[in-house]
Amino acid sequence: MASAIAIANPDRAGESGSDSGETSRRRWSWPRGSRLGRLIIGLNVLALAVLLGGALVLNELRSGLINARIDSLTTQGELIANVIDLAATVGDPEPKLEAAQASDILQGLFIPRSQRARLFDADGNQLADSYVVADRVESRVLPPAHKPGQPAFGLPTRDPDAKPKAIEAAREALAAEIAQARLGAPVAGTRRAENGERVVSVSIPIQHVRAVLGVLTLEAGDVDQIISAERKALLPFALIAVVTTLISSFLLNRLVAQPVLRMARAADRVRLDGARAISLPDISGRKDELGDLSRALEEMTDSMSERMDAIERFAADVAHEIKNPLTSIRSAIETLDLVTDPAARARLLAILQQDVSRLDRLVTDISNASRLDAELSREAPRSFELNLLLLEVIHLYEAQLRPGDAPGSVRVSFENKAAPQAARVMARETPMGQVFRNLIDNARSFSAADGEVRVVLARDHGRLIVTVDDDGPGIPPENLETIFERFYTSRPKGKAFGGNSGLGLSIARQIVEAHGGVMRAENRKDADGRVIGARFRVDLPEAGAHHHGHHQGGARE
């Protein structure tokens, strides 16, 4: 577009290749430095941790209670087995249990109601059961009679054989446990009883020396109550996990989904209603990625608005500047037919030639300025030695120098005060060369015949300073900034009208600022304070120094 269009962060465009590779490498990495990413992950992990923590704690508690019950039953069973072995064993050398005496011993012991003790002989036949004793008959309300097809244990079922199957499975489990204990080793674990409850069971072999005379089985039927209590204890953890998940979902919706939706609607307003800017102050103030995105959108729309304003101003300035020579040409052509004096006609033809030359120069500079944005975005910045670029530019002027020409006779000299270290900058070499050509051309246009333009390169605190001095009349103090405006011209006496379009300095400053530099103009003075020439100073960051492209609302030429 036009040179008036400001360039926002052009250095980033040149680094897009490396940035894209880095972005792809970070795509699946931990959100280091990402507050929003850490919030999303942290809230969801917290809910999961609460649930898992509660489950682990209660599983450990349940395992501990069952193990403790097994230890208690094992100790109790070994004691009872020893008593029965000592008091109810008869016969030698082939001992056996006296069934009546063993049953009396078992009935005389105190067995808690939550437990059941049963005694089996060496063949697996039941000798005694703590539930079947005369002094422990209990009165219980019988459950209502079950109708055919109704559940036997309070669970819906269509299988009328469900209860017999459960009883048979329980008896088979008990028989397997007794058979294993008859081999001479205690057996402990959990299984289903005949009534369908889960019980902790311990079977202790009754041994006399090495002979197994019988098996004592102790059962604790309060396992289901323990598990039920544990489930109730797990309920608060589950509720906390659910509440945490709901809160995190609400926060994510409020902190992420709604702001993104607002930004999308604001972008639609810009697109559909022709708005020039997006303003979301409550989101822009956030210190996370959404705040960064909101600020980036605001800056982008502000930049677009400034570009549009700059285009409009540039178009108006171009129309005005082109209209002046066209008006002069039209007036000269209309007058040419009325003038008969050869000298006057010659002056009109000279004016026509001058205006055509001015118009040609103006169109050429406008075309160059319109391509500036595209050139800066297309060419990536690279590191190069600024002193070599300056030498190359100055050699071009030395090759054009012909004695007696004006302003071609103006010499251009170069002094490198930054040596011996390499003076490297990170920039686009072609546009930077155009900057110094424009400055040297401007200095030569204000220099007298056989004058000299001096270019000096120096280094100052990580910055490279290039000064272009001439011995001309200098710059009026009130115009030290005006000269950088578009189409501003201040022609010295004796110079051809139309030789400058007024865009050279504007383009030069725009390029310098796009590379993080500064350009300004000042007057050179002698010891008495008299102006002895003009100086243009270009301040650029040295390669390796941190810099950003400057964004200007409207280019100043």
XYZ file of C-alpha atoms in Angstrom:
557
model
C 0.000 0.000 0.000
C 1.199 3.579 0.427
C 4.206 4.663 2.361
C 1.864 6.312 4.807
C 0.724 2.942 6.028
C 2.406 2.099 9.311
C 3.983 -1.306 9.796
C 3.093 -3.071 13.043
C 5.852 -5.300 14.398
C 7.464 -6.099 11.033
C 10.304 -7.953 12.742
C 7.859 -10.650 13.733
C 6.980 -11.266 10.112
C 10.606 -11.966 9.338
C 10.841 -14.397 12.181
C 7.645 -16.243 11.311
C 9.531 -19.250 10.008
C 11.348 -19.917 13.246
C 8.304 -18.971 15.338
C 6.107 -21.487 13.513
C 8.591 -24.277 14.240
C 8.775 -23.300 17.880
C 4.976 -23.157 18.080
C 4.671 -26.684 16.718
C 7.175 -27.926 19.302
C 5.255 -26.273 22.157
C 1.820 -27.424 20.999
C 1.774 -30.588 23.111
C 4.067 -29.429 25.915
C 3.101 -28.559 29.481
C 1.598 -25.031 29.546
C 4.653 -23.450 31.129
C 3.820 -19.867 32.022
C 0.196 -20.423 30.976
C -2.109 -19.394 33.798
C -5.245 -20.405 31.974
C -3.791 -23.787 31.018
C -2.710 -24.450 34.593
C -6.166 -23.442 35.846
C -7.950 -25.837 33.482
C -5.642 -28.742 34.307
C -5.524 -28.003 38.028
C -9.288 -27.831 38.554
C -9.958 -31.085 36.725
C -7.087 -32.887 38.419
C -8.323 -31.629 41.792
C -11.760 -33.178 41.318
C -10.204 -36.468 40.231
C -7.721 -36.409 43.113
C -10.504 -35.912 45.667
C -12.420 -38.913 44.358
C -9.386 -41.152 44.002
C -8.045 -40.101 47.381
C -11.314 -40.963 49.091
C -11.519 -44.316 47.316
C -7.936 -45.192 48.227
C -8.418 -44.202 51.846
C -11.618 -46.204 52.203
C -10.234 -49.229 50.356
C -7.311 -49.209 52.746
C -9.717 -48.904 55.667
C -11.876 -51.777 54.406
C -8.864 -54.001 53.856
C -7.583 -53.149 57.298
C -10.927 -53.939 58.961
C -11.257 -57.283 57.181
C -7.675 -58.218 58.007
C -8.211 -57.228 61.633
C -11.385 -59.343 61.760
C -9.514 -62.307 60.260
C -6.735 -61.953 62.848
C -9.271 -61.753 65.650
C -11.191 -64.822 64.456
C -7.943 -66.740 63.899
C -6.755 -66.048 67.472
C -10.152 -66.933 68.884
C -10.433 -70.071 66.738
C -6.952 -71.352 67.702
C -7.826 -70.936 71.372
C -11.119 -72.836 71.014
C -9.440 -75.531 68.900
C -6.788 -76.065 71.599
C -9.445 -76.344 74.314
C -11.439 -78.893 72.285
C -8.254 -80.842 71.506
C -7.308 -81.057 75.192
C -10.773 -81.734 76.582
C -12.611 -83.753 73.908
C -9.942 -85.996 72.424
C -10.217 -89.720 73.268
C -8.377 -92.830 72.146
C -4.664 -93.639 71.804
C -2.807 -94.367 69.587
C -5.735 -93.471 67.227
C -7.313 -90.357 68.775
C -10.694 -88.963 67.788
C -13.118 -86.285 68.918
C -15.830 -87.085 71.399
C -18.785 -85.428 69.634
C -20.969 -84.846 72.701
C -18.146 -83.461 74.805
C -16.923 -81.196 71.970
C -20.487 -79.913 71.442
C -20.822 -79.173 75.176
C -17.557 -77.250 75.141
C -18.708 -75.198 72.148
C -22.068 -74.480 73.780
C -20.389 -73.398 76.989
C -18.281 -70.765 75.240
C -19.522 -67.233 74.741
C -19.881 -66.557 70.998
C -20.937 -62.994 70.065
C -24.166 -62.684 68.134
C -22.341 -61.255 65.121
C -20.330 -64.500 64.905
C -21.112 -68.144 64.193
C -19.027 -71.138 65.286
C -19.394 -74.605 63.755
C -17.513 -77.816 64.501
C -16.899 -80.542 61.917
C -15.316 -83.963 62.362
C -12.451 -85.362 60.310
C -14.891 -86.504 57.612
C -16.514 -83.070 57.248
C -19.709 -83.907 59.129
C -21.109 -81.126 61.324
C -20.948 -81.884 65.040
C -22.058 -78.565 66.561
C -23.372 -75.126 65.590
C -23.439 -72.090 67.877
C -26.685 -71.008 66.218
C -28.379 -74.229 67.390
C -28.147 -74.167 71.202
C -30.989 -74.392 73.681
C -30.125 -71.278 75.626
C -29.808 -69.015 72.594
C -33.230 -69.252 71.029
C -34.241 -65.818 69.796
C -37.617 -64.429 68.951
C -37.742 -62.721 65.532
C -40.582 -61.453 63.374
C -40.901 -63.661 60.330
C -40.843 -61.883 56.945
C -44.047 -61.883 54.899
C -44.694 -64.959 52.817
C -43.310 -64.739 49.288
C -45.716 -65.181 46.444
C -44.641 -67.224 43.443
C -42.344 -65.216 41.190
C -41.454 -62.650 43.872
C -37.775 -62.152 44.895
C -36.477 -64.344 47.695
C -33.950 -61.871 49.101
C -35.772 -58.635 48.345
C -34.170 -58.412 44.873
C -36.315 -58.508 41.732
C -35.960 -61.809 39.936
C -37.951 -64.082 37.676
C -35.983 -67.198 38.664
C -37.905 -69.164 41.364
C -34.768 -71.257 41.981
C -32.638 -68.233 42.914
C -32.654 -68.997 46.699
C -31.867 -72.692 46.434
C -29.040 -71.896 44.025
C -27.554 -69.346 46.447
C -27.786 -71.799 49.362
C -26.171 -74.539 47.334
C -23.340 -72.225 46.254
C -22.758 -71.181 49.882
C -22.616 -74.792 51.060
C -20.180 -75.685 48.303
C -17.912 -72.788 49.304
C -18.033 -73.873 52.938
C -17.295 -77.484 52.009
C -14.294 -76.408 49.934
C -13.000 -74.321 52.831
C -13.385 -77.227 55.287
C -11.711 -79.629 52.879
C -8.751 -77.286 52.568
C -8.510 -76.902 56.376
C -8.556 -80.693 56.819
C -5.177 -80.737 55.085
C -3.718 -79.214 58.245
C -3.445 -75.464 57.494
C -5.789 -72.643 58.625
C -7.949 -71.107 55.906
C -9.194 -67.490 56.037
C -11.117 -65.256 53.648
C -14.525 -63.898 52.717
C -17.429 -65.796 51.157
C -21.216 -65.833 50.898
C -23.255 -67.471 53.664
C -26.499 -69.420 53.148
C -28.571 -66.291 53.784
C -26.722 -64.399 51.053
C -24.649 -62.203 53.342
C -20.921 -61.758 52.877
C -19.035 -63.185 55.867
C -15.443 -63.299 57.028
C -14.655 -66.966 57.608
C -11.754 -68.677 59.372
C -11.428 -72.489 59.442
C -8.951 -73.880 62.014
C -7.933 -77.551 61.921
C -8.155 -79.365 65.323
C -4.932 -81.354 65.491
C -3.651 -83.893 67.991
C 0.071 -84.139 67.360
C -0.118 -84.393 63.555
C -3.534 -86.013 63.183
C -6.424 -83.726 62.063
C -9.408 -84.659 64.242
C -11.815 -81.994 62.993
C -12.297 -78.420 61.767
C -13.568 -75.388 63.689
C -15.144 -72.688 61.518
C -15.765 -69.171 62.810
C -17.776 -66.668 60.752
C -18.349 -62.946 61.269
C -21.484 -61.767 59.496
C -21.060 -58.002 59.861
C -18.993 -57.534 56.682
C -21.927 -56.121 54.729
C -22.531 -53.584 57.476
C -18.849 -52.602 57.338
C -18.976 -52.216 53.551
C -22.216 -50.223 53.759
C -20.643 -47.918 56.318
C -17.620 -47.496 54.060
C -19.838 -46.608 51.112
C -21.574 -44.024 53.239
C -18.163 -42.688 54.235
C -17.209 -42.495 50.542
C -20.303 -40.456 49.733
C -18.890 -37.120 51.038
C -15.789 -37.581 48.879
C -17.947 -38.273 45.841
C -20.094 -35.229 46.585
C -16.975 -33.062 46.993
C -15.649 -34.374 43.673
C -18.968 -33.633 41.951
C -19.162 -30.139 43.460
C -15.529 -29.461 42.512
C -16.189 -30.608 38.950
C -19.309 -28.438 38.720
C -17.441 -25.428 40.092
C -14.544 -25.994 37.710
C -16.964 -26.350 34.801
C -18.713 -23.138 35.806
C -15.392 -21.314 36.146
C -14.169 -22.596 32.783
C -17.426 -21.492 31.198
C -17.220 -18.071 32.837
C -13.484 -17.546 32.376
C -13.024 -19.120 28.947
C -16.187 -19.830 26.978
C -18.052 -16.580 27.636
C -15.055 -14.250 27.006
C -14.234 -16.101 23.779
C -17.875 -15.759 22.699
C -17.785 -12.033 23.496
C -14.630 -11.579 21.452
C -16.191 -13.508 18.568
C -19.282 -11.290 18.650
C -17.129 -8.155 18.847
C -15.178 -9.362 15.811
C -18.467 -9.952 13.982
C -19.528 -6.377 14.789
C -16.299 -5.098 13.284
C -16.898 -7.192 10.165
C -20.623 -6.546 9.729
C -21.090 -3.027 11.096
C -17.865 -1.551 9.786
C -16.582 -0.678 13.262
C -13.001 0.518 13.446
C -11.986 -1.002 16.808
C -12.746 -3.675 19.413
C -12.972 -2.554 23.024
C -13.190 -5.229 25.744
C -11.622 -3.596 28.824
C -12.756 -6.252 31.325
C -11.023 -8.967 29.282
C -7.979 -6.924 28.266
C -7.100 -6.410 31.925
C -6.694 -10.140 32.540
C -3.216 -11.594 33.008
C -3.724 -14.797 31.024
C -3.912 -15.941 27.401
C -7.424 -14.525 26.902
C -6.179 -11.135 28.078
C -3.303 -11.410 25.626
C -5.723 -12.358 22.854
C -8.067 -9.486 23.678
C -5.219 -6.971 23.726
C -3.893 -8.408 20.460
C -7.338 -8.032 18.854
C -7.628 -4.459 20.092
C -4.158 -3.615 18.813
C -4.889 -5.332 15.504
C -8.136 -3.421 14.944
C -6.480 -0.178 16.055
C -3.695 -0.858 13.568
C -6.226 -1.590 10.835
C -8.099 1.601 11.658
C -4.894 3.619 11.568
C -3.936 2.002 8.288
C -7.312 2.892 6.798
C -6.977 6.467 8.035
C -3.450 6.607 6.642
C -4.652 5.282 3.283
C -7.372 7.921 3.161
C -4.916 10.692 4.027
C -2.369 9.366 1.577
C -4.966 9.174 -1.196
C -6.015 12.764 -0.493
C -2.382 13.937 -0.463
C -1.643 12.091 -3.714
C -4.687 13.623 -5.392
C -3.624 17.075 -4.218
C -0.007 16.677 -5.309
C -0.945 15.290 -8.728
C -3.577 17.978 -9.223
C -1.011 20.793 -8.909
C 1.159 19.841 -11.913
C -1.926 18.847 -13.905
C -3.463 22.269 -13.286
C -0.215 23.940 -14.326
C -0.024 21.809 -17.487
C -3.625 22.569 -18.401
C -3.090 26.303 -17.927
C 0.096 26.234 -19.999
C -1.621 24.326 -22.820
C -4.592 26.715 -22.842
C -2.254 29.712 -22.972
C 0.090 28.241 -25.574
C -2.294 28.822 -28.495
C -2.736 32.484 -27.500
C 0.971 33.302 -27.257
C 2.744 34.304 -30.485
C 5.984 35.590 -29.005
C 8.627 32.887 -29.504
C 10.325 33.647 -26.192
C 7.052 33.402 -24.282
C 6.183 30.164 -26.055
C 9.594 28.808 -25.148
C 8.984 29.660 -21.477
C 5.573 27.916 -21.579
C 7.133 24.834 -23.171
C 9.793 24.832 -20.466
C 7.072 24.986 -17.827
C 5.259 22.104 -19.512
C 8.441 20.049 -19.608
C 9.155 20.844 -15.979
C 5.647 19.899 -14.861
C 5.726 16.657 -16.840
C 9.080 15.812 -15.257
C 7.682 16.619 -11.815
C 4.602 14.510 -12.486
C 6.750 11.607 -13.676
C 8.958 11.840 -10.586
C 5.886 12.067 -8.344
C 4.225 8.995 -9.869
C 7.471 7.020 -9.635
C 7.948 7.863 -5.946
C 4.289 7.116 -5.179
C 4.685 3.729 -6.884
C 7.811 3.010 -4.833
C 6.061 4.073 -1.659
C 3.043 1.860 -2.407
C 5.330 -1.180 -2.730
C 7.133 -0.495 0.544
C 4.741 -2.474 2.787
C 4.878 -5.497 0.504
C 8.682 -5.397 0.294
C 9.079 -5.140 4.065
C 6.703 -8.042 4.721
C 8.134 -10.215 1.935
C 11.819 -9.905 2.824
C 12.901 -11.454 6.126
C 15.380 -9.521 8.308
C 18.882 -10.932 8.427
C 22.144 -9.979 10.065
C 24.604 -8.074 7.874
C 27.470 -5.592 8.289
C 26.180 -2.041 8.050
C 29.608 -0.624 7.166
C 29.765 -2.800 4.029
C 26.320 -1.613 2.949
C 27.352 2.034 3.404
C 30.550 1.470 1.420
C 28.575 -0.111 -1.402
C 26.113 2.798 -1.530
C 28.910 5.407 -1.499
C 30.835 3.598 -4.268
C 27.794 4.036 -6.495
C 28.003 7.819 -6.065
C 31.757 7.801 -6.668
C 31.198 5.918 -9.939
C 28.690 8.607 -11.047
C 30.978 11.513 -10.182
C 31.990 13.613 -13.215
C 34.006 16.832 -12.774
C 32.018 19.929 -13.615
C 28.623 18.353 -13.068
C 26.201 19.833 -10.575
C 25.058 18.342 -8.303
C 27.039 15.357 -9.582
C 30.231 17.063 -8.535
C 29.240 16.809 -4.871
C 31.574 14.305 -3.263
C 30.495 11.665 -0.740
C 32.939 10.492 1.938
C 32.688 7.747 4.545
C 34.303 7.340 7.960
C 33.917 4.184 10.059
C 34.357 5.030 13.734
C 32.816 1.705 14.791
C 35.867 -0.275 13.581
C 37.602 -2.613 14.277
C 34.542 -4.531 15.551
C 31.983 -5.666 12.997
C 28.993 -3.315 12.895
C 26.132 -5.769 12.314
C 22.426 -5.024 12.270
C 19.375 -7.278 11.971
C 17.395 -5.690 9.157
C 16.308 -5.915 5.528
C 19.267 -4.946 3.432
C 17.493 -3.563 0.341
C 15.173 -1.127 2.196
C 18.071 -0.006 4.429
C 20.117 0.759 1.336
C 17.211 2.887 0.090
C 17.253 4.819 3.380
C 20.861 5.936 2.975
C 20.464 6.668 -0.744
C 17.528 8.950 0.046
C 19.496 10.736 2.777
C 22.580 11.190 0.575
C 20.437 12.391 -2.364
C 18.726 14.878 -0.083
C 22.073 16.119 1.296
C 23.562 16.458 -2.200
C 20.542 18.430 -3.397
C 21.236 21.061 -0.715
C 25.011 21.106 -1.227
C 26.872 23.605 -3.376
C 28.870 22.531 -6.428
C 32.106 20.795 -5.480
C 30.718 20.360 -1.985
C 30.952 17.288 0.183
C 28.501 14.996 1.953
C 30.043 13.151 4.917
C 28.705 9.796 6.132
C 29.957 8.616 9.544
C 29.287 5.276 11.264
C 29.768 5.060 15.056
C 28.763 2.810 17.954
C 27.099 3.972 21.185
C 25.948 1.588 23.974
C 24.814 -1.240 21.709
C 23.414 1.100 19.075
C 24.838 1.921 15.649
C 24.689 5.596 14.746
C 24.874 6.759 11.117
C 25.083 10.517 10.468
C 24.800 12.188 7.070
C 26.166 15.795 7.082
C 26.055 18.442 4.389
C 27.303 22.014 4.110
C 24.007 23.457 2.907
C 21.818 26.204 4.367
C 20.453 23.953 7.104
C 16.858 23.393 8.132
C 14.541 26.012 9.661
C 14.025 25.031 13.319
C 10.261 24.909 12.895
C 10.662 22.390 10.054
C 12.909 19.834 11.761
C 9.917 17.475 11.996
C 7.884 18.844 9.103
C 10.450 17.685 6.555
C 9.491 14.067 7.340
C 5.861 14.641 6.372
C 4.531 13.375 3.079
C 5.089 15.551 0.002
C 6.859 18.234 1.991
C 9.480 19.978 -0.130
C 11.753 22.899 0.570
C 13.759 23.585 -2.577
C 17.004 25.570 -2.343
C 17.440 28.471 -4.720
C 18.843 27.510 -8.069
C 17.559 23.920 -7.892
C 15.185 22.629 -10.546
C 11.504 22.738 -9.622
C 9.939 19.280 -9.530
C 13.198 17.476 -8.853
C 11.875 16.110 -5.546
C 8.514 14.574 -4.716
C 8.718 15.058 -0.946
C 8.445 11.322 -0.250
C 12.112 10.384 0.151
C 12.560 11.377 3.790
C 9.120 10.033 4.676
C 9.977 6.615 3.225
C 13.389 6.642 4.924
C 11.945 7.312 8.385
C 9.261 4.667 7.955
C 11.845 2.010 7.057
C 14.090 2.950 9.986
C 11.245 2.864 12.504
C 10.046 -0.461 11.097
C 13.429 -1.902 12.137
C 13.314 -0.521 15.673
C 15.420 2.531 14.868
C 15.055 6.287 15.198
C 15.664 9.014 12.603
C 15.838 12.738 13.303
C 17.159 15.894 11.713
C 19.222 18.678 13.300
C 21.369 21.629 12.285
C 25.141 21.743 12.496
C 26.511 24.909 14.060
C 29.924 26.467 14.405
C 31.480 27.905 17.565
C 29.587 31.197 17.045
C 26.221 29.407 16.794
C 25.836 29.948 13.052
C 24.187 27.158 11.042
C 26.774 25.551 8.766
C 24.724 22.652 7.419
C 22.165 19.954 8.172
C 22.637 16.560 9.794
C 20.440 13.479 9.571
C 20.977 10.904 12.325
C 19.905 7.252 12.015
C 19.994 5.231 15.247
C 19.707 1.444 14.771
C 19.931 -1.426 17.305
C 23.025 -3.556 16.853
C 22.468 -7.220 15.947
C 21.760 -9.238 19.084
C 20.194 -6.305 20.959
C 16.527 -6.623 21.932
C 14.304 -4.443 19.795
C 10.792 -4.206 18.445
C 9.330 -2.614 15.379
C 7.647 0.716 16.115
C 4.063 1.136 15.156
C 3.168 4.622 13.969
C -0.358 5.806 13.530
C 0.466 7.789 10.383
C 3.818 7.875 8.666
C 5.686 11.135 8.944
C 7.772 12.001 5.941
